[in-house]
Tab-separated table of C-alpha atoms in Angstrom:
chain	number	residue	atom	x	y	z
B	30	MET	CA	-0.065	0.236	-0.125
B	31	TYR	CA	1.187	3.492	-1.160
B	32	TYR	CA	0.444	6.710	-0.027
B	33	ILE	CA	1.077	10.487	-0.930
B	34	ILE	CA	0.173	13.214	1.489
B	35	GLU	CA	0.259	17.127	0.153
B	36	GLY	CA	-0.163	19.924	2.326
B	37	HIS	CA	-0.819	18.701	5.526
B	38	ASN	CA	0.978	16.902	8.196
B	39	PHE	CA	-2.023	14.627	9.080
B	40	ILE	CA	-0.137	11.144	8.050
B	41	TYR	CA	-0.990	9.168	11.092
B	42	ASP	CA	-4.598	9.989	10.906
B	43	ILE	CA	-4.866	9.121	7.018
B	44	GLN	CA	-3.196	5.466	7.612
B	45	THR	CA	-5.463	4.919	10.656
B	46	ILE	CA	-8.469	5.373	8.067
B	47	SER	CA	-6.903	3.486	5.219
B	48	GLN	CA	-6.169	0.472	7.691
B	49	ILE	CA	-10.294	0.546	8.521
B	50	PHE	CA	-10.393	-0.502	4.896
B	51	PHE	CA	-7.065	-2.252	4.536
B	52	ALA	CA	-5.931	-3.385	7.879
B	53	ASN	CA	-2.565	-4.957	8.369
B	54	GLU	CA	-1.023	-3.058	5.272
B	55	LYS	CA	2.564	-1.956	5.545
B	56	PHE	CA	2.475	2.076	3.932
B	57	THR	CA	5.067	3.455	1.726
B	58	LYS	CA	5.371	6.973	0.883
B	59	VAL	CA	5.684	7.869	-2.795
B	60	GLU	CA	5.906	10.871	-5.056
B	61	SER	CA	3.352	9.835	-7.306
B	62	PRO	CA	0.684	6.899	-7.492
B	63	SER	CA	2.434	3.353	-8.191
B	64	SER	CA	1.733	1.577	-11.589
B	65	ILE	CA	1.382	-1.356	-8.909
B	66	GLY	CA	-0.947	-1.728	-5.995
B	67	PHE	CA	-3.018	0.630	-4.378
B	68	THR	CA	-1.887	4.486	-3.799
B	69	ILE	CA	-3.804	6.221	-1.596
B	70	VAL	CA	-3.559	10.668	-1.777
B	71	SER	CA	-4.781	12.933	0.817
B	72	SER	CA	-4.464	16.547	-0.478
B	73	LEU	CA	-5.139	19.969	1.548
B	74	THR	CA	-5.659	23.198	-0.327
B	75	ASP	CA	-6.243	26.983	0.863
B	76	THR	CA	-9.944	25.696	0.042
B	77	LYS	CA	-10.239	22.239	-0.571
B	78	CYS	CA	-9.484	18.471	1.186
B	79	ILE	CA	-9.138	16.229	-0.966
B	80	GLY	CA	-9.144	12.026	-0.831
B	81	GLU	CA	-8.031	9.775	-3.677
B	82	LEU	CA	-7.478	5.821	-4.170
B	83	TYR	CA	-5.657	4.898	-7.421
B	84	LYS	CA	-4.857	1.347	-8.346
B	85	ASN	CA	-1.888	0.403	-10.480
B	86	GLY	CA	-1.503	4.222	-11.413
B	87	ILE	CA	-5.224	4.606	-12.490
B	88	LEU	CA	-7.769	7.056	-10.425
B	89	LEU	CA	-10.571	4.973	-8.999
B	90	GLU	CA	-12.216	7.174	-6.276
B	91	SER	CA	-12.473	10.995	-5.459
B	92	ARG	CA	-14.045	12.901	-3.174
B	93	VAL	CA	-13.638	16.257	-2.070
B	94	SER	CA	-14.816	18.459	0.453
B	95	LEU	CA	-14.722	22.612	1.490
B	96	ARG	CA	-12.894	23.685	4.026
B	97	HIS	CA	-14.705	25.200	7.148
B	98	ARG	CA	-13.014	28.296	8.796
B	99	ARG	CA	-13.245	28.504	12.372
B	100	GLN	CA	-12.356	31.572	14.849
B	101	SER	CA	-10.215	29.253	16.791
B	102	GLU	CA	-7.051	27.991	15.394
B	103	THR	CA	-7.060	24.593	17.314
B	104	ASP	CA	-11.098	24.108	16.134
B	105	LEU	CA	-9.442	25.143	12.416
B	106	LEU	CA	-6.901	22.159	13.066
B	107	GLN	CA	-9.432	19.577	14.456
B	108	GLU	CA	-11.877	20.711	11.485
B	109	ILE	CA	-9.504	20.212	8.533
B	110	ARG	CA	-8.006	16.769	10.223
B	111	ARG	CA	-11.978	15.535	10.109
B	112	GLU	CA	-12.558	16.774	6.897
B	113	LEU	CA	-9.149	15.119	5.461
B	114	THR	CA	-10.136	11.782	7.130
B	115	THR	CA	-14.099	12.431	6.031
B	116	THR	CA	-13.066	12.790	2.355
B	117	LEU	CA	-10.314	9.814	2.147
B	118	TYR	CA	-12.961	7.501	4.022
B	119	LEU	CA	-15.575	8.153	1.756
B	120	ALA	CA	-13.590	7.254	-1.241
B	121	LEU	CA	-12.684	4.228	0.036
B	122	GLN	CA	-15.602	3.294	1.334
B	123	ALA	CA	-16.888	3.688	-2.134
B	124	TYR	CA	-14.750	1.647	-3.880
B	125	THR	CA	-14.457	-1.322	-1.041
B	126	ALA	CA	-18.350	-1.429	-0.241
B	127	ILE	CA	-17.521	-1.822	3.289
B	128	GLU	CA	-19.472	0.113	6.130
B	129	PRO	CA	-17.082	0.166	9.024
B	130	PRO	CA	-19.587	0.165	12.154
B	131	TRP	CA	-17.884	2.997	13.720
B	132	GLY	CA	-17.723	5.007	10.385
B	133	ALA	CA	-14.892	7.315	10.013
B	134	LEU	CA	-14.248	7.540	14.143
B	135	THR	CA	-10.663	6.310	14.492
B	136	GLY	CA	-10.066	7.062	18.163
B	137	ILE	CA	-9.022	4.525	20.816
B	138	ARG	CA	-11.474	6.224	23.307
B	139	PRO	CA	-14.790	7.011	21.571
B	140	SER	CA	-16.425	7.327	25.329
B	141	LYS	CA	-13.836	10.279	26.044
B	142	MET	CA	-14.848	11.880	22.816
B	143	ALA	CA	-18.534	12.143	23.415
B	144	ARG	CA	-17.745	13.283	27.021
B	145	LEU	CA	-15.839	15.765	25.716
B	146	ILE	CA	-18.531	16.815	23.124
B	147	MET	CA	-21.349	17.037	25.758
B	148	GLU	CA	-19.250	18.872	28.387
B	149	GLU	CA	-17.919	21.485	26.047
B	150	SER	CA	-20.837	22.198	23.883
B	151	GLY	CA	-23.006	21.548	26.597
B	152	LEU	CA	-25.381	18.998	24.519
B	153	ASP	CA	-27.425	16.604	26.200
B	154	SER	CA	-27.080	13.109	25.132
B	155	GLU	CA	-29.472	12.540	22.534
B	156	THR	CA	-27.969	15.353	20.629
B	157	ALA	CA	-24.496	14.085	20.749
B	158	VAL	CA	-25.715	11.238	19.529
B	159	ASP	CA	-27.005	12.452	16.657
B	160	LEU	CA	-24.604	15.049	15.765
B	161	MET	CA	-21.572	12.279	16.220
B	162	GLN	CA	-23.231	10.053	14.027
B	163	LYS	CA	-23.360	12.958	11.353
B	164	ASN	CA	-20.132	13.671	11.798
B	165	TYR	CA	-18.349	10.347	11.731
B	166	MET	CA	-20.844	8.173	9.593
B	167	ALA	CA	-20.917	5.557	12.408
B	168	ARG	CA	-23.827	3.499	13.326
B	169	LYS	CA	-26.223	4.774	15.641
B	170	ASP	CA	-26.141	2.155	18.368
B	171	LYS	CA	-22.146	2.358	18.257
B	172	ILE	CA	-22.388	5.676	19.255
B	173	GLN	CA	-25.317	5.578	21.665
B	174	LEU	CA	-22.810	2.974	23.511
B	175	ALA	CA	-20.207	5.651	23.431
B	176	VAL	CA	-22.373	8.180	24.846
B	177	ASP	CA	-23.832	5.795	27.571
B	178	VAL	CA	-20.299	4.514	28.511
B	179	ALA	CA	-19.284	8.259	28.621
B	180	LEU	CA	-22.094	8.918	30.947
B	181	ALA	CA	-21.571	5.975	32.963
B	182	GLU	CA	-17.576	7.084	33.150
B	183	LYS	CA	-18.560	10.844	34.335
B	184	GLU	CA	-20.266	9.587	37.291
B	185	ILE	CA	-17.241	7.263	38.464
B	186	LEU	CA	-14.602	10.364	38.012
B	187	ARG	CA	-17.053	12.457	39.765
B	188	ARG	CA	-16.016	10.758	42.623
B	189	GLN	CA	-12.393	10.912	42.141
B	190	PRO	CA	-10.475	13.100	44.895
B	191	PRO	CA	-8.747	16.135	42.841
B	192	ASP	CA	-5.054	16.207	42.225
B	193	ALA	CA	-5.101	12.084	43.009
B	194	VAL	CA	-2.658	9.896	40.923
B	195	SER	CA	-2.384	6.342	40.098
B	196	ILE	CA	0.134	3.582	39.957
B	197	TYR	CA	1.027	1.100	37.217
B	198	VAL	CA	3.298	-1.871	38.174
B	199	GLY	CA	4.451	-3.874	35.285
B	200	ILE	CA	5.450	-7.362	35.462
B	201	PRO	CA	6.510	-8.869	31.767
B	202	PHE	CA	6.368	-12.452	32.794
B	203	CYS	CA	4.206	-15.282	31.612
B	204	PRO	CA	4.641	-19.321	32.076
B	205	SER	CA	4.242	-19.205	28.051
B	206	ARG	CA	3.621	-16.936	25.264
B	207	CYS	CA	-0.203	-16.929	23.870
B	208	LEU	CA	-0.831	-17.145	20.094
B	209	TYR	CA	-2.213	-13.675	19.817
B	210	CYS	CA	-0.090	-11.877	22.513
B	211	SER	CA	2.190	-8.835	21.062
B	212	PHE	CA	3.024	-7.458	24.834
B	213	ALA	CA	6.711	-7.248	25.351
B	214	SER	CA	6.780	-10.343	27.991
B	215	TYR	CA	9.082	-12.774	28.641
B	216	GLU	CA	9.272	-16.456	30.581
B	217	ILE	CA	10.208	-17.021	34.041
B	218	ASP	CA	14.226	-17.015	34.149
B	219	GLY	CA	17.373	-16.269	36.255
B	220	ARG	CA	16.487	-12.054	35.620
B	221	VAL	CA	13.411	-12.082	37.665
B	222	ASP	CA	15.360	-10.802	41.024
B	223	SER	CA	17.046	-8.481	39.115
B	224	TYR	CA	14.249	-7.245	37.563
B	225	LEU	CA	12.214	-6.715	40.957
B	226	THR	CA	15.096	-5.021	42.282
B	227	ALA	CA	15.419	-2.616	39.539
B	228	LEU	CA	11.521	-2.113	39.692
B	229	TYR	CA	11.461	-1.195	43.474
B	230	LYS	CA	13.953	1.556	42.795
B	231	GLU	CA	11.803	2.734	40.450
B	232	LEU	CA	8.912	2.946	42.932
B	233	LEU	CA	10.552	4.459	45.378
B	234	ALA	CA	11.539	7.364	43.202
B	235	ILE	CA	7.998	7.883	42.083
B	236	LYS	CA	7.031	8.173	45.829
B	237	ASN	CA	9.341	10.928	45.795
B	238	LEU	CA	8.270	12.286	42.766
B	239	ILE	CA	4.313	12.145	44.007
B	240	ASN	CA	5.216	13.132	47.502
B	241	SER	CA	1.813	12.972	49.789
B	242	LYS	CA	-0.801	13.020	46.875
B	243	HIS	CA	-3.977	10.667	46.857
B	244	ILE	CA	-3.308	7.861	45.073
B	245	SER	CA	-7.088	6.173	43.835
B	246	SER	CA	-5.728	3.249	42.485
B	247	ILE	CA	-2.762	0.763	42.194
B	248	TYR	CA	-2.959	-1.526	38.989
B	249	ILE	CA	-0.035	-4.367	39.031
B	250	GLY	CA	-0.262	-6.025	35.357
B	251	GLY	CA	2.031	-7.892	33.081
B	252	GLY	CA	2.230	-10.330	31.392
B	253	THR	CA	0.973	-12.287	34.229
B	254	PRO	CA	2.061	-11.097	37.718
B	255	THR	CA	1.414	-14.190	39.532
B	256	SER	CA	3.975	-16.106	37.145
B	257	LEU	CA	5.931	-15.079	39.627
B	258	SER	CA	7.140	-17.222	42.739
B	259	LYS	CA	5.208	-17.079	46.001
B	260	ASN	CA	7.807	-15.695	47.611
B	261	GLN	CA	8.487	-12.958	44.708
B	262	LEU	CA	4.484	-12.819	45.145
B	263	ASP	CA	4.499	-11.420	48.941
B	264	ASN	CA	7.778	-9.361	48.464
B	265	LEU	CA	6.165	-7.406	45.497
B	266	CYS	CA	2.801	-6.876	47.458
B	267	SER	CA	4.437	-5.894	50.371
B	268	LYS	CA	6.772	-3.393	49.036
B	269	VAL	CA	3.850	-1.469	46.795
B	270	ILE	CA	2.031	-1.361	49.849
B	271	GLY	CA	5.265	-0.232	51.777
B	272	ILE	CA	5.838	2.300	49.446
B	273	PHE	CA	2.748	3.720	48.595
B	274	GLY	CA	0.264	2.786	51.446
B	275	GLU	CA	-3.471	1.060	50.801
B	276	PRO	CA	-4.908	2.773	47.966
B	277	ASP	CA	-8.643	3.194	47.189
B	278	GLU	CA	-8.455	0.770	44.794
B	279	PHE	CA	-5.652	-2.271	44.535
B	280	CYS	CA	-6.106	-4.408	41.119
B	281	VAL	CA	-3.731	-7.512	40.180
B	282	GLU	CA	-3.869	-9.526	36.978
B	283	ALA	CA	-4.210	-13.083	38.491
B	284	GLY	CA	-4.724	-13.892	34.690
B	285	ARG	CA	-3.928	-17.683	33.942
B	286	PRO	CA	-4.933	-20.192	36.009
B	287	ASP	CA	-2.003	-22.359	35.656
B	288	THR	CA	-0.020	-19.557	37.699
B	289	LEU	CA	-2.857	-19.482	40.192
B	290	ASP	CA	-3.289	-21.754	43.103
B	291	ILE	CA	-4.870	-20.896	46.950
B	292	LEU	CA	-1.520	-19.642	48.065
B	293	LYS	CA	-0.875	-17.339	45.797
B	294	LEU	CA	-5.014	-16.082	46.065
B	295	GLU	CA	-4.035	-15.624	49.981
B	296	ILE	CA	-0.975	-13.396	49.182
B	297	LEU	CA	-3.112	-11.244	47.318
B	298	LYS	CA	-5.875	-11.094	50.333
B	299	LYS	CA	-3.114	-10.581	52.825
B	300	TYR	CA	-2.231	-7.206	51.226
B	301	HIS	CA	-5.703	-6.049	50.859
B	302	VAL	CA	-6.058	-6.355	46.859
B	303	THR	CA	-9.624	-5.467	46.257
B	304	ARG	CA	-9.995	-6.443	42.466
B	305	ILE	CA	-7.955	-9.659	40.558
B	306	SER	CA	-8.614	-10.443	37.147
B	307	ILE	CA	-8.636	-14.099	36.334
B	308	ASN	CA	-8.530	-14.429	32.468
B	309	PRO	CA	-10.028	-17.475	30.401
B	310	GLN	CA	-10.428	-15.475	27.190
B	311	THR	CA	-12.676	-18.398	26.212
B	312	MET	CA	-13.986	-21.495	28.258
B	313	ASN	CA	-13.959	-23.794	25.251
B	314	ASP	CA	-10.987	-26.256	25.713
B	315	GLY	CA	-10.372	-26.741	22.300
B	316	THR	CA	-9.710	-23.299	21.726
B	317	LEU	CA	-7.188	-22.959	24.794
B	318	ALA	CA	-4.990	-25.519	23.609
B	319	ARG	CA	-4.928	-23.802	20.049
B	320	ILE	CA	-3.987	-20.731	21.585
B	321	GLY	CA	-0.963	-21.980	23.564
B	322	ARG	CA	-2.857	-21.835	26.880
B	323	ASN	CA	-1.854	-24.879	29.320
B	324	HIS	CA	-4.927	-25.119	31.218
B	325	SER	CA	-8.325	-25.953	31.246
B	326	SER	CA	-12.095	-24.252	31.354
B	327	LYS	CA	-12.384	-26.551	34.471
B	328	ASP	CA	-9.382	-24.829	35.881
B	329	ILE	CA	-10.996	-21.538	35.632
B	330	GLU	CA	-13.688	-22.443	37.337
B	331	LYS	CA	-11.677	-24.013	40.131
B	332	CYS	CA	-9.694	-20.483	40.319
B	333	PHE	CA	-13.153	-18.890	41.098
B	334	ILE	CA	-14.462	-20.967	43.444
B	335	GLN	CA	-10.903	-20.917	45.587
B	336	ALA	CA	-11.264	-16.945	45.189
B	337	ARG	CA	-14.554	-16.809	46.316
B	338	SER	CA	-13.620	-18.727	48.956
B	339	ILE	CA	-10.897	-16.447	50.873
B	340	GLY	CA	-13.314	-13.421	50.299
B	341	PHE	CA	-12.692	-11.615	47.073
B	342	ASP	CA	-15.840	-9.847	46.204
B	343	ASN	CA	-14.422	-8.101	42.689
B	344	ILE	CA	-13.357	-10.115	40.010
B	345	ASN	CA	-12.762	-9.692	36.571
B	346	THR	CA	-12.747	-11.944	33.670
B	347	ASP	CA	-11.354	-11.381	29.892
B	348	ILE	CA	-12.604	-13.163	27.012
B	349	ILE	CA	-11.637	-12.605	23.062
B	350	LEU	CA	-13.973	-13.073	20.401
B	351	GLY	CA	-13.212	-14.216	16.894
B	352	LEU	CA	-10.025	-16.378	18.307
B	353	PRO	CA	-8.721	-19.219	15.791
B	354	GLY	CA	-11.797	-21.725	15.201
B	355	GLU	CA	-14.307	-20.316	17.106
B	356	THR	CA	-18.080	-19.473	16.107
B	357	SER	CA	-20.787	-17.411	17.593
B	358	ALA	CA	-21.626	-20.635	19.287
B	359	ASP	CA	-18.640	-20.811	21.138
B	360	THR	CA	-19.188	-17.395	22.346
B	361	GLN	CA	-22.251	-18.308	23.538
B	362	ASN	CA	-20.778	-21.391	25.450
B	363	THR	CA	-18.227	-18.771	26.931
B	364	LEU	CA	-20.326	-16.337	27.913
B	365	GLU	CA	-22.991	-18.842	29.472
B	366	LYS	CA	-19.897	-20.316	31.607
B	367	ILE	CA	-18.918	-17.072	32.721
B	368	THR	CA	-21.910	-15.077	33.589
B	369	ALA	CA	-22.816	-18.783	35.702
B	370	LEU	CA	-20.138	-17.921	37.835
B	371	ARG	CA	-20.861	-14.695	38.067
B	372	PRO	CA	-17.881	-12.226	38.199
B	373	GLU	CA	-18.066	-8.600	39.058
B	374	ASN	CA	-16.801	-7.337	35.600
B	375	ILE	CA	-16.417	-8.844	32.033
B	376	THR	CA	-14.348	-7.732	29.427
B	377	VAL	CA	-14.914	-8.376	26.192
B	378	HIS	CA	-12.135	-8.147	23.780
B	379	MET	CA	-12.112	-8.615	19.581
B	380	LEU	CA	-8.980	-10.631	18.151
B	381	THR	CA	-6.116	-8.044	16.798
B	382	ILE	CA	-3.674	-9.447	14.776
B	383	LYS	CA	-0.884	-7.556	15.696
B	384	ARG	CA	2.728	-7.335	14.416
B	385	GLY	CA	4.698	-8.988	17.341
B	386	SER	CA	2.479	-11.995	17.891
B	387	ARG	CA	2.848	-15.565	16.613
B	388	LEU	CA	-0.705	-15.488	15.299
B	389	ILE	CA	0.325	-12.907	12.217
B	390	ASP	CA	2.785	-15.564	11.767
B	391	SER	CA	0.113	-18.485	11.630
B	392	LEU	CA	-2.225	-17.060	9.377
B	393	GLN	CA	-1.920	-19.686	6.588
B	394	ASN	CA	-2.655	-22.319	9.857
B	395	PHE	CA	-6.233	-20.108	10.872
B	396	SER	CA	-9.040	-18.492	9.618
B	397	PRO	CA	-9.950	-15.734	11.458
B	398	SER	CA	-13.423	-15.135	11.925
B	399	GLY	CA	-15.131	-12.690	9.561
B	400	PRO	CA	-16.886	-9.458	10.261
B	401	LEU	CA	-20.216	-11.050	10.016
B	402	GLU	CA	-19.714	-13.690	12.407
B	403	LEU	CA	-17.446	-11.347	15.024
B	404	GLU	CA	-20.716	-9.173	14.765
B	405	THR	CA	-22.932	-12.238	15.790
B	406	MET	CA	-20.243	-12.958	18.691
B	407	LEU	CA	-20.574	-9.511	19.608
B	408	THR	CA	-24.358	-9.672	19.853
B	409	VAL	CA	-24.394	-12.570	21.901
B	410	SER	CA	-21.788	-11.032	24.307
B	411	GLN	CA	-24.091	-7.997	24.598
B	412	THR	CA	-27.043	-9.973	24.860
B	413	LEU	CA	-25.936	-11.889	27.624
B	414	CYS	CA	-24.324	-9.444	29.613
B	415	ALA	CA	-27.879	-7.360	29.722
B	416	GLU	CA	-29.758	-10.376	30.411
B	417	ASN	CA	-27.305	-10.707	33.611
B	418	ASN	CA	-27.467	-7.051	34.992
B	419	TYR	CA	-23.885	-6.539	33.490
B	420	SER	CA	-23.942	-2.782	31.919
B	421	PRO	CA	-20.902	-0.816	29.796
B	422	TYR	CA	-18.625	1.238	31.761
B	423	TYR	CA	-15.574	1.640	29.817
B	424	ILE	CA	-14.697	1.189	26.128
B	425	TYR	CA	-12.037	1.564	23.652
B	426	ARG	CA	-10.797	0.759	20.419
B	427	GLN	CA	-7.435	-1.128	18.394
B	428	LYS	CA	-5.835	-0.505	15.107
B	429	ASN	CA	-6.119	-3.946	13.295
B	430	THR	CA	-9.115	-5.202	15.103
B	431	ILE	CA	-10.902	-7.730	12.643
B	432	GLY	CA	-13.991	-5.763	11.838
B	433	ASN	CA	-13.217	-2.542	13.411
B	434	PHE	CA	-15.583	-3.278	16.535
B	435	GLU	CA	-14.599	-2.398	20.156
B	436	ASN	CA	-13.363	-3.785	23.321
B	437	VAL	CA	-16.113	-3.514	26.062
B	438	GLY	CA	-15.766	-3.200	30.000
B	439	TYR	CA	-19.227	-4.535	31.698
B	440	THR	CA	-19.590	-4.289	35.087
B	441	LEU	CA	-22.432	-5.477	37.951
B	442	PRO	CA	-23.763	-2.406	39.824
B	443	GLY	CA	-20.988	-0.554	41.777
B	444	LYS	CA	-18.123	-2.733	40.549
B	445	ALA	CA	-16.388	-1.160	37.826
B	446	CYS	CA	-12.901	-0.716	38.156
B	447	VAL	CA	-11.793	2.871	38.504
B	448	TYR	CA	-8.454	2.195	36.935
B	449	ASN	CA	-9.829	0.905	33.486
B	450	VAL	CA	-11.837	4.352	33.473
B	451	ILE	CA	-8.852	6.790	34.653
B	452	ILE	CA	-6.744	5.197	31.576
B	453	MET	CA	-9.479	5.966	28.858
B	454	GLU	CA	-10.350	9.061	30.092
B	455	GLU	CA	-7.106	10.579	30.807
B	456	THR	CA	-8.178	12.593	33.623
B	457	GLN	CA	-5.429	11.885	35.935
B	458	THR	CA	-1.863	10.949	36.078
B	459	ILE	CA	-0.645	7.276	36.135
B	460	TRP	CA	2.674	6.804	37.191
B	461	ALA	CA	4.109	3.700	35.541
B	462	ALA	CA	6.870	1.843	36.308
B	463	GLY	CA	8.692	-1.700	34.851
B	464	ALA	CA	9.645	-2.511	31.292
B	465	GLY	CA	7.720	-1.114	28.564
B	466	ALA	CA	5.929	1.161	30.908
B	467	VAL	CA	4.441	4.249	30.040
B	468	THR	CA	3.913	7.377	32.443
B	469	LYS	CA	1.065	9.585	31.709
B	470	LEU	CA	1.184	12.957	33.368
B	471	ILE	CA	-2.325	15.040	32.748
B	472	ASN	CA	-1.854	19.000	33.526
B	473	GLY	CA	-5.260	20.260	32.275
B	474	ASP	CA	-5.350	19.730	28.918
B	475	LYS	CA	-2.075	19.031	28.413
B	476	ILE	CA	-0.969	15.114	28.342
B	477	SER	CA	2.605	14.062	28.440
B	478	ARG	CA	4.165	10.426	28.280
B	479	VAL	CA	7.325	9.423	29.768
B	480	PHE	CA	8.322	5.814	28.226
B	481	ASN	CA	10.404	3.038	29.623
B	482	VAL	CA	12.641	0.915	27.325
B	483	LYS	CA	10.822	-2.461	26.616
B	484	SER	CA	13.809	-4.518	26.897
B	485	LEU	CA	14.143	-6.896	29.713
B	486	ASN	CA	18.059	-6.437	29.707
B	487	ASP	CA	17.676	-2.994	28.894
B	488	TYR	CA	15.281	-1.849	31.818
B	489	ILE	CA	17.453	-3.338	33.990
B	490	ASN	CA	20.665	-2.342	32.881
B	491	ARG	CA	19.475	1.626	32.309
B	492	ILE	CA	16.956	1.916	35.427
B	493	ASP	CA	18.771	4.972	36.656
B	494	GLU	CA	18.126	6.557	33.206
B	495	MET	CA	14.384	5.418	33.476
B	496	ILE	CA	14.074	7.526	36.720
B	497	LYS	CA	16.291	10.258	35.161
B	498	ARG	CA	13.059	10.696	32.480
B	499	LYS	CA	10.692	10.833	35.016
B	500	GLU	CA	12.387	13.347	37.248
B	501	ASP	CA	12.773	15.776	34.350
B	502	SER	CA	9.400	15.200	33.139
B	503	ALA	CA	8.191	16.321	37.102
B	504	CYS	CA	10.106	19.320	36.770
């Protein structure tokens, strides 16, 4: 796939729109339409925004819109950006005849956009739905979902203390790598203790930077944190609470049941962890084997019984729709088994084919579900969640998701995960420690990010540099 940009610098937005219709394509910049394959052209003149699609050097589709002028320079740039993506979207949609459910809305945080539109424009929810549907040509049910989630998130955010912060602690270790995974994760080896030593040093530095600020949430994620040994897990929780004290919400991804037993659950309970994730991804044993999971659906049920027996009253489950070989009947089976367990949260992900995963190198061996089948799976999940009193409370989208669908977090009343809302709405600073962790500093409307290196060895050897990056950004 080739592209030409003329008169503007919104390259990322143009590529993102293009990937809705041409997923997983690699984009190469050219000066003129290529004589081989597809070329996308996005042009901005003094009066027009133009989107074009060429194939083998021949123009197939073209769309033009007139530029609208706004009083504010910021408003003008946002309007130009929207018009450029819209014109290209219309050209690509005309050629492919694909009608993406989210239309030309490409951001990963549609609920944040809905919330800001309502807050800044003073619109009621119904008017906001109509406006967003018109501007982005998305299906009404999708925009309604974004608005409903925005209203739910607003209530959660309203209860957060002003100037509070949250903490993310990354444990990039897993017992094995799942087929679809593209995260920077490592199998347990002799570097774990060195990693934890570096991690504790970074956490102490973060504590010095935040001083006595209120901590809304601490989230220990991964990887799979419970892949640590019992002593390592106990020490990790002890260090985190010793450094920061007990937050309002303390979440740990217990993740895979092949890393979890009653003793590790008791360790988490000892340190007053308030929410854990036990993540089956599917309750179909054949799929679990295909994706590289060393456990069965019965192991998931056993973990639930153990967690309940020692008092955990807020458990999340992650599932993925569209895993290799699965159908909507498999989704029905998974949701029926999970809702019978009655977790407080159910997070429904759509399969995303990511570079860096084993799945993208194995597509010849698997036939991913098509958009129509995925939509049926999504409908099954929505229906069963609603029938069991789960409501959507956060939502996000990812590039290269088959069918251009969304990931949705559902919750029972009063059990929403605050950290998930904070990271989606970007209203609170999140200090992040660990390999590949990204600190997000919020200062009014300004958002800045501080990145840690992804490599495990680099993180261990360059921990002082990671700390210095944070210290410089906090100045």
